Amino acid sequence: MPRLFPVLQKLIALLALLALVAGCTTAAPPESVLAVPAQPQKYAAIVVDASTGKTLFEVNSRSQRYPASLTKMMTLYMLFEALESGRVTKETRIPVSDHAASQPPTKLRFRRGETIDVDSAIRAMVVKSANDVAVAVGEYLGGGSEDQFAAMMTAKARSLGMSGTSFRNACGLPDDGQVTTARDMAVLGMALEKRFPQHFHYFSESDFMFRGRLVRGHNDMLGRVRGVDGIKTGYIRASGYNIVTSYNADGRHLIVVVMGADSARQRNDHAEALIQRSLGPAIADAGQPRLMYSGQQPASPPPGLLPPADSALPGLPPPDQPTPGSAVPDQSASDFPSPDLASPGAPLLPTQ
C-alpha cells in the first residue's frame, strides 16, 4: 500500500499538468479573424448599439466614402419632416420634371408632367431606389432646384452631427463631392428611427404595387435575418455595395453599416456576420479581430479599430472628437449610372 502513494502523487501531478496545458491552448474565439468581402481602400463598417449609442465594432468608420443610394435616406428624412410640418400630405402630388425623368436607372420611368403621390414616392425610394422619384422629391422640396435641396440636405446632416457628409444630389448618382462616412450613415439611420417611428415601417417593405404591377426591392436582408427591419442599400462603381441595416429583436437594437463590398451577396453575408458577432455573449471580452480583406491574407486590424468605451453617437451623447478628413479622389461623374445594379470590373478608389 505505501508504494501506491508515489504513483497516485505522480498521477495527480500529471492530471494537473494536462489541465494547465489545456487551459493555455484554448482555441481563439471565432471572431478573432474576420473575413471582409471588400478591398481595404473601399471598406468601412460600424456596428452601434442603438439603445445606448455605444460603438461595438468599427473599421474606417470616419473615412469618407461614396454613399450611392444611401443618399435617399436623407431625402426621405427631409420628406418625413415635410409630412410632420404639414407642408405635404401623403396624398400630395409631386410633379416630375424633364430633369427628374431623365435620370438613369434604377427608376420608375416617369415622363415629364406626370405626378406621383407622396406615399408612393416614399415606397419608390425605399423599395425600388428610384432615382427619378428622388430627384422629383428633391426639386419639390427645394423650391424647384435639386441643387438647393442638396444644400438643405447637407445642412440637415450637419445639424444631426454628420460632420463627414456632403450632398450634391437627391438620389446618390455619382458626384465627386457627394461623400459620407459609415459613422454618419449610422447616425442617420438612428435619427430616422428615433425621429420618425411612425414612418419607419416603410423601410421594412420589400415590394409595393404601382400602376397595377408589383415592384420588388433590393434589400435581401429583409426576411433573411430574423430581427432585421430595414433600412437601405446602395451601389455605384466608386462605392461598392453599401447597406445600412437595423436589427431589433430580443431586447437588442443594432444599427449596422457596411460599405464597399464586392457584391450584394457578400455585403449581406458580412452584415449578418457582424450582427451575430455583436450579439454573441463573448463580444465584451473578445480581442480586436484580425481582418482578412478580399484577396489578401489575414492582417492585423488598423489603428483605432475599436473606439474608447465611452464613444457614442448623436441622438445620445455627441462625439467629442472631430471627424478627421479623408481625401476622396476625383471620380468622373460618368460612372455606372445605377446605384443598385451590379457592374463588373468596377474601378477602385486609390488607397488613402
Short mmCIF file of C-alpha atoms in Angstrom, two decimals:
data_model
loop_
_atom_site.label_atom_id
_atom_site.label_comp_id
_atom_site.label_asym_id
_atom_site.label_seq_id
_atom_site.Cartn_x
_atom_site.Cartn_y
_atom_site.Cartn_z
CA MET A 1 0.00 0.00 0.00
CA PRO A 2 2.73 2.53 0.77
CA ARG A 3 4.05 2.01 -2.79
CA LEU A 4 0.76 3.31 -4.20
CA PHE A 5 1.18 6.82 -2.78
CA PRO A 6 4.07 7.85 -5.08
CA VAL A 7 2.09 6.50 -8.06
CA LEU A 8 -1.02 8.45 -7.02
CA GLN A 9 1.02 11.57 -6.48
CA LYS A 10 2.52 11.28 -9.98
CA LEU A 11 -0.92 10.67 -11.50
CA ILE A 12 -2.39 13.73 -9.76
CA ALA A 13 0.55 15.86 -10.89
CA LEU A 14 0.12 14.63 -14.49
CA LEU A 15 -3.60 15.44 -14.48
CA ALA A 16 -2.90 18.92 -13.11
CA LEU A 17 -0.29 19.48 -15.84
CA LEU A 18 -2.72 18.36 -18.56
CA ALA A 19 -5.40 20.70 -17.20
CA LEU A 20 -2.91 23.58 -17.21
CA VAL A 21 -1.85 22.85 -20.79
CA ALA A 22 -5.49 22.59 -21.91
CA GLY A 23 -6.22 25.96 -20.33
CA CYS A 24 -3.31 27.55 -22.14
CA THR A 25 -4.24 26.16 -25.55
CA THR A 26 -7.90 27.12 -25.65
CA ALA A 27 -8.85 27.89 -29.25
CA ALA A 28 -9.17 31.54 -30.23
CA PRO A 29 -12.74 32.81 -30.46
CA PRO A 30 -14.23 32.63 -33.96
CA GLU A 31 -14.39 36.41 -34.25
CA SER A 32 -10.63 36.73 -33.83
CA VAL A 33 -10.34 36.58 -37.65
CA LEU A 34 -12.98 38.44 -39.67
CA ALA A 35 -13.32 37.95 -43.41
CA VAL A 36 -14.00 41.25 -45.19
CA PRO A 37 -15.52 40.98 -48.70
CA ALA A 38 -14.00 44.24 -49.91
CA GLN A 39 -10.77 45.95 -50.82
CA PRO A 40 -9.23 47.75 -47.83
CA GLN A 41 -9.38 51.14 -49.56
CA LYS A 42 -13.16 50.83 -50.11
CA TYR A 43 -14.24 49.08 -46.94
CA ALA A 44 -15.83 50.84 -44.00
CA ALA A 45 -18.12 49.44 -41.34
CA ILE A 46 -19.64 50.19 -37.98
CA VAL A 47 -21.99 48.47 -35.54
CA VAL A 48 -23.77 50.62 -32.97
CA ASP A 49 -25.95 49.64 -30.05
CA ALA A 50 -28.88 51.92 -30.88
CA SER A 51 -30.16 51.77 -27.31
CA THR A 52 -27.00 53.18 -25.75
CA GLY A 53 -25.10 54.74 -28.65
CA LYS A 54 -22.08 52.55 -27.85
CA THR A 55 -19.93 51.56 -30.82
CA LEU A 56 -19.46 47.78 -30.78
CA PHE A 57 -17.31 47.49 -33.89
CA GLU A 58 -15.81 49.87 -36.40
CA VAL A 59 -13.30 49.93 -39.22
CA ASN A 60 -12.61 53.10 -41.22
CA SER A 61 -15.89 54.47 -39.91
CA ARG A 62 -14.75 58.10 -40.17
CA SER A 63 -13.12 57.74 -43.60
CA GLN A 64 -15.08 59.34 -46.40
CA ARG A 65 -16.80 57.06 -48.88
CA TYR A 66 -19.41 57.50 -51.61
CA PRO A 67 -22.94 56.94 -50.26
CA ALA A 68 -24.62 55.84 -53.51
CA SER A 69 -28.33 55.26 -52.84
CA LEU A 70 -27.87 55.55 -49.09
CA THR A 71 -28.29 59.22 -50.05
CA LYS A 72 -32.02 58.57 -50.32
CA MET A 73 -32.15 58.06 -46.56
CA MET A 74 -31.59 61.80 -46.20
CA THR A 75 -34.04 62.61 -49.00
CA LEU A 76 -36.60 60.57 -47.07
CA TYR A 77 -35.66 62.29 -43.79
CA MET A 78 -36.41 65.65 -45.41
CA LEU A 79 -39.70 64.33 -46.84
CA PHE A 80 -40.74 62.96 -43.44
CA GLU A 81 -40.03 66.38 -41.93
CA ALA A 82 -42.25 67.96 -44.58
CA LEU A 83 -45.00 65.50 -43.65
CA GLU A 84 -44.59 66.27 -39.97
CA SER A 85 -44.76 70.03 -40.53
CA GLY A 86 -47.83 69.75 -42.74
CA ARG A 87 -46.07 71.08 -45.82
CA VAL A 88 -47.15 67.94 -47.66
CA THR A 89 -49.57 65.08 -47.01
CA LYS A 90 -49.34 61.52 -48.21
CA GLU A 91 -51.81 62.45 -50.96
CA THR A 92 -49.80 65.44 -52.24
CA ARG A 93 -48.92 65.03 -55.92
CA ILE A 94 -45.27 65.63 -56.77
CA PRO A 95 -44.60 66.68 -60.39
CA VAL A 96 -41.86 65.04 -62.44
CA SER A 97 -39.69 67.46 -64.42
CA ASP A 98 -37.58 66.79 -67.51
CA HIS A 99 -34.53 66.69 -65.28
CA ALA A 100 -36.08 64.14 -62.93
CA ALA A 101 -37.45 61.98 -65.75
CA SER A 102 -34.03 61.92 -67.44
CA GLN A 103 -32.24 60.28 -64.52
CA PRO A 104 -30.68 56.90 -65.32
CA PRO A 105 -31.91 53.67 -63.70
CA THR A 106 -32.88 52.49 -61.23
CA LYS A 107 -36.12 54.41 -61.92
CA LEU A 108 -39.89 54.11 -62.40
CA ARG A 109 -39.65 55.69 -65.88
CA PHE A 110 -41.89 58.69 -65.48
CA ARG A 111 -42.46 61.15 -68.32
CA ARG A 112 -42.35 64.91 -67.95
CA GLY A 113 -45.53 66.31 -66.46
CA GLU A 114 -46.57 63.12 -64.71
CA THR A 115 -47.01 63.17 -60.94
CA ILE A 116 -46.61 60.74 -58.06
CA ASP A 117 -48.25 60.92 -54.66
CA VAL A 118 -46.03 61.23 -51.58
CA ASP A 119 -46.94 57.81 -50.20
CA SER A 120 -45.94 56.10 -53.45
CA ALA A 121 -42.83 58.29 -53.68
CA ILE A 122 -41.67 57.07 -50.28
CA ARG A 123 -42.15 53.43 -51.30
CA ALA A 124 -40.45 54.03 -54.65
CA MET A 125 -37.35 55.42 -52.94
CA VAL A 126 -37.22 52.81 -50.18
CA VAL A 127 -38.07 49.70 -52.20
CA LYS A 128 -37.05 50.46 -55.80
CA SER A 129 -34.44 53.14 -55.02
CA ALA A 130 -35.95 55.11 -57.90
CA ASN A 131 -33.67 57.95 -58.99
CA ASP A 132 -36.32 59.80 -60.98
CA VAL A 133 -38.62 59.88 -57.95
CA ALA A 134 -35.85 61.01 -55.58
CA VAL A 135 -34.93 63.91 -57.87
CA ALA A 136 -38.59 64.89 -58.25
CA VAL A 137 -38.96 64.96 -54.46
CA GLY A 138 -35.75 66.98 -54.13
CA GLU A 139 -36.92 69.54 -56.66
CA TYR A 140 -40.32 69.83 -55.00
CA LEU A 141 -38.88 70.36 -51.51
CA GLY A 142 -36.04 72.53 -52.84
CA GLY A 143 -38.34 75.07 -54.47
CA GLY A 144 -37.70 73.70 -57.95
CA SER A 145 -33.94 73.25 -57.56
CA GLU A 146 -32.20 69.96 -56.81
CA ASP A 147 -29.02 71.91 -56.03
CA GLN A 148 -30.88 73.92 -53.40
CA PHE A 149 -32.28 70.73 -51.95
CA ALA A 150 -28.81 69.18 -51.79
CA ALA A 151 -27.63 72.21 -49.81
CA MET A 152 -30.57 71.71 -47.46
CA MET A 153 -29.64 68.03 -47.10
CA THR A 154 -26.07 68.93 -46.18
CA ALA A 155 -27.24 71.48 -43.63
CA LYS A 156 -29.53 68.89 -42.10
CA ALA A 157 -26.65 66.43 -41.97
CA ARG A 158 -24.57 68.95 -40.02
CA SER A 159 -27.42 69.54 -37.56
CA LEU A 160 -27.58 65.79 -36.92
CA GLY A 161 -23.84 65.57 -36.26
CA MET A 162 -22.93 64.08 -39.65
CA SER A 163 -19.74 66.10 -39.98
CA GLY A 164 -18.17 63.97 -42.73
CA THR A 165 -21.08 64.16 -45.17
CA SER A 166 -21.79 66.45 -48.13
CA PHE A 167 -24.63 66.01 -50.60
CA ARG A 168 -24.74 67.18 -54.21
CA ASN A 169 -27.90 65.43 -55.40
CA ALA A 170 -31.03 63.79 -54.02
CA CYS A 171 -30.57 60.27 -55.36
CA GLY A 172 -26.95 59.17 -54.93
CA LEU A 173 -25.80 59.07 -58.53
CA PRO A 174 -22.02 59.66 -58.92
CA ASP A 175 -20.67 63.06 -57.97
CA ASP A 176 -17.13 63.79 -56.84
CA GLY A 177 -18.37 65.95 -53.97
CA GLN A 178 -21.06 63.60 -52.66
CA VAL A 179 -19.39 61.84 -49.74
CA THR A 180 -20.24 60.39 -46.37
CA THR A 181 -18.84 58.06 -43.70
CA ALA A 182 -20.06 54.81 -42.20
CA ARG A 183 -20.40 56.58 -38.87
CA ASP A 184 -22.55 59.32 -40.40
CA MET A 185 -24.80 56.74 -42.04
CA ALA A 186 -25.27 55.08 -38.64
CA VAL A 187 -26.19 58.47 -37.20
CA LEU A 188 -28.75 58.98 -39.98
CA GLY A 189 -30.20 55.50 -39.56
CA MET A 190 -30.67 56.09 -35.84
CA ALA A 191 -32.16 59.53 -36.45
CA LEU A 192 -34.73 58.19 -38.92
CA GLU A 193 -35.90 55.57 -36.47
CA LYS A 194 -35.95 57.82 -33.41
CA ARG A 195 -37.42 60.92 -35.06
CA PHE A 196 -39.99 59.21 -37.30
CA PRO A 197 -41.07 55.92 -35.70
CA GLN A 198 -44.48 56.34 -37.34
CA HIS A 199 -42.83 56.19 -40.79
CA PHE A 200 -40.08 53.66 -40.16
CA HIS A 201 -42.31 50.79 -41.30
CA TYR A 202 -41.64 51.85 -44.90
CA PHE A 203 -38.06 50.61 -44.56
CA SER A 204 -39.25 47.08 -43.83
CA GLU A 205 -41.15 46.78 -47.12
CA SER A 206 -39.64 44.57 -49.80
CA ASP A 207 -42.19 45.30 -52.57
CA PHE A 208 -45.14 47.52 -53.39
CA MET A 209 -47.86 47.85 -56.04
CA PHE A 210 -47.57 50.71 -58.51
CA ARG A 211 -49.78 51.25 -61.55
CA GLY A 212 -51.08 47.72 -61.31
CA ARG A 213 -47.74 45.96 -61.14
CA LEU A 214 -45.63 44.59 -58.32
CA VAL A 215 -42.35 46.45 -57.81
CA ARG A 216 -39.74 44.39 -56.00
CA GLY A 217 -36.88 45.77 -53.91
CA HIS A 218 -33.12 45.31 -53.49
CA ASN A 219 -32.79 44.74 -49.75
CA ASP A 220 -32.42 40.99 -49.39
CA MET A 221 -31.60 41.30 -45.69
CA LEU A 222 -35.35 41.68 -45.11
CA GLY A 223 -36.76 38.26 -44.38
CA ARG A 224 -33.31 36.70 -44.43
CA VAL A 225 -32.19 37.57 -40.91
CA ARG A 226 -34.69 37.41 -38.07
CA GLY A 227 -34.93 40.79 -36.39
CA VAL A 228 -33.82 42.89 -39.38
CA ASP A 229 -36.42 45.62 -40.03
CA GLY A 230 -34.72 47.92 -42.61
CA ILE A 231 -33.13 50.15 -43.85
CA LYS A 232 -31.43 50.84 -47.26
CA THR A 233 -28.97 49.54 -49.85
CA GLY A 234 -26.84 51.35 -52.41
CA TYR A 235 -24.32 50.84 -55.18
CA ILE A 236 -22.21 52.76 -57.67
CA ARG A 237 -18.85 51.66 -59.08
CA ALA A 238 -16.89 54.03 -56.89
CA SER A 239 -18.58 52.96 -53.68
CA GLY A 240 -19.03 49.21 -53.99
CA TYR A 241 -22.05 47.65 -52.33
CA ASN A 242 -23.33 49.57 -49.29
CA ILE A 243 -26.01 48.86 -46.73
CA VAL A 244 -27.45 50.31 -43.55
CA THR A 245 -29.29 47.65 -41.56
CA SER A 246 -31.46 47.89 -38.47
CA TYR A 247 -31.70 44.85 -36.20
CA ASN A 248 -34.33 44.92 -33.45
CA ALA A 249 -35.17 41.70 -31.59
CA ASP A 250 -34.96 40.05 -28.17
CA GLY A 251 -34.24 43.31 -26.42
CA ARG A 252 -31.28 44.18 -28.66
CA HIS A 253 -31.28 47.03 -31.15
CA LEU A 254 -28.33 47.42 -33.53
CA ILE A 255 -27.52 49.68 -36.46
CA VAL A 256 -25.06 48.03 -38.85
CA VAL A 257 -23.35 49.82 -41.74
CA VAL A 258 -21.23 48.06 -44.36
CA MET A 259 -19.66 49.99 -47.24
CA GLY A 260 -17.54 48.90 -50.19
CA ALA A 261 -18.37 45.20 -50.53
CA ASP A 262 -17.53 43.35 -53.74
CA SER A 263 -21.08 42.05 -54.28
CA ALA A 264 -24.55 42.35 -52.81
CA ARG A 265 -24.49 38.78 -51.54
CA GLN A 266 -21.12 39.22 -49.83
CA ARG A 267 -22.28 42.51 -48.34
CA ASN A 268 -25.33 40.81 -46.87
CA ASP A 269 -23.27 37.89 -45.57
CA HIS A 270 -20.88 40.32 -43.90
CA ALA A 271 -23.67 42.41 -42.36
CA GLU A 272 -25.21 39.23 -40.97
CA ALA A 273 -21.83 38.14 -39.58
CA LEU A 274 -21.42 41.50 -37.85
CA ILE A 275 -24.88 41.18 -36.31
CA GLN A 276 -24.13 37.70 -34.99
CA ARG A 277 -20.74 38.81 -33.70
CA SER A 278 -22.29 41.75 -31.88
CA LEU A 279 -24.99 39.59 -30.31
CA GLY A 280 -22.52 36.97 -29.11
CA PRO A 281 -22.06 36.65 -25.34
CA ALA A 282 -18.26 36.85 -25.63
CA ILE A 283 -18.17 40.14 -27.53
CA ALA A 284 -17.26 42.20 -24.47
CA ASP A 285 -14.22 40.04 -23.74
CA ALA A 286 -13.17 39.37 -27.31
CA GLY A 287 -9.97 40.88 -28.59
CA GLN A 288 -9.80 43.04 -31.68
CA PRO A 289 -10.41 40.84 -34.73
CA ARG A 290 -7.80 40.40 -37.39
CA LEU A 291 -9.16 41.41 -40.78
CA MET A 292 -8.83 39.29 -43.91
CA TYR A 293 -9.65 41.53 -46.85
CA SER A 294 -10.74 40.37 -50.26
CA GLY A 295 -7.79 38.71 -51.99
CA GLN A 296 -5.46 39.14 -49.03
CA GLN A 297 -4.02 37.10 -46.23
CA PRO A 298 -5.19 37.84 -42.66
CA ALA A 299 -3.91 41.20 -41.49
CA SER A 300 -3.72 42.99 -38.20
CA PRO A 301 -6.58 45.40 -37.55
CA PRO A 302 -5.92 49.03 -38.47
CA PRO A 303 -5.27 51.52 -35.70
CA GLY A 304 -8.37 52.65 -33.89
CA LEU A 305 -10.38 49.55 -34.79
CA LEU A 306 -12.42 49.91 -31.63
CA PRO A 307 -13.11 53.34 -30.11
CA PRO A 308 -12.91 54.21 -26.43
CA ALA A 309 -15.58 52.58 -24.31
CA ASP A 310 -17.38 55.89 -23.79
CA SER A 311 -17.70 56.59 -27.52
CA ALA A 312 -21.28 57.31 -28.58
CA LEU A 313 -23.24 58.73 -31.49
CA PRO A 314 -25.57 61.70 -31.90
CA GLY A 315 -29.04 61.11 -30.60
CA LEU A 316 -27.28 60.11 -27.39
CA PRO A 317 -24.12 61.93 -26.25
CA PRO A 318 -22.39 63.57 -29.25
CA PRO A 319 -18.80 62.55 -30.01
CA ASP A 320 -16.05 64.65 -28.52
CA GLN A 321 -13.60 64.04 -31.33
CA PRO A 322 -13.95 65.79 -34.69
CA THR A 323 -14.22 63.61 -37.76
CA PRO A 324 -10.78 63.53 -39.37
CA GLY A 325 -10.78 64.47 -43.02
CA SER A 326 -10.09 61.76 -45.54
CA ALA A 327 -9.37 62.78 -49.10
CA VAL A 328 -11.73 61.37 -51.71
CA PRO A 329 -10.18 61.12 -55.17
CA ASP A 330 -11.52 62.77 -58.27
CA GLN A 331 -14.01 60.46 -59.97
CA SER A 332 -15.75 61.08 -63.24
CA ALA A 333 -19.48 61.60 -62.82
CA SER A 334 -19.97 59.40 -65.91
CA ASP A 335 -19.65 56.40 -63.65
CA PHE A 336 -22.06 53.47 -63.95
CA PRO A 337 -25.45 55.15 -63.62
CA SER A 338 -27.36 52.83 -61.31
CA PRO A 339 -26.85 52.91 -57.53
CA ASP A 340 -28.36 49.44 -57.15
CA LEU A 341 -27.24 47.37 -60.14
CA ALA A 342 -24.06 45.35 -60.48
CA SER A 343 -21.13 46.47 -62.60
CA PRO A 344 -18.29 44.03 -63.25
CA GLY A 345 -14.80 45.42 -63.38
CA ALA A 346 -15.65 48.41 -61.18
CA PRO A 347 -12.71 50.75 -60.56
CA LEU A 348 -11.30 51.04 -57.08
CA LEU A 349 -10.64 54.17 -55.07
CA PRO A 350 -6.92 54.87 -54.55
CA THR A 351 -5.58 53.80 -51.19
CA GLN A 352 -5.89 56.59 -48.64
#
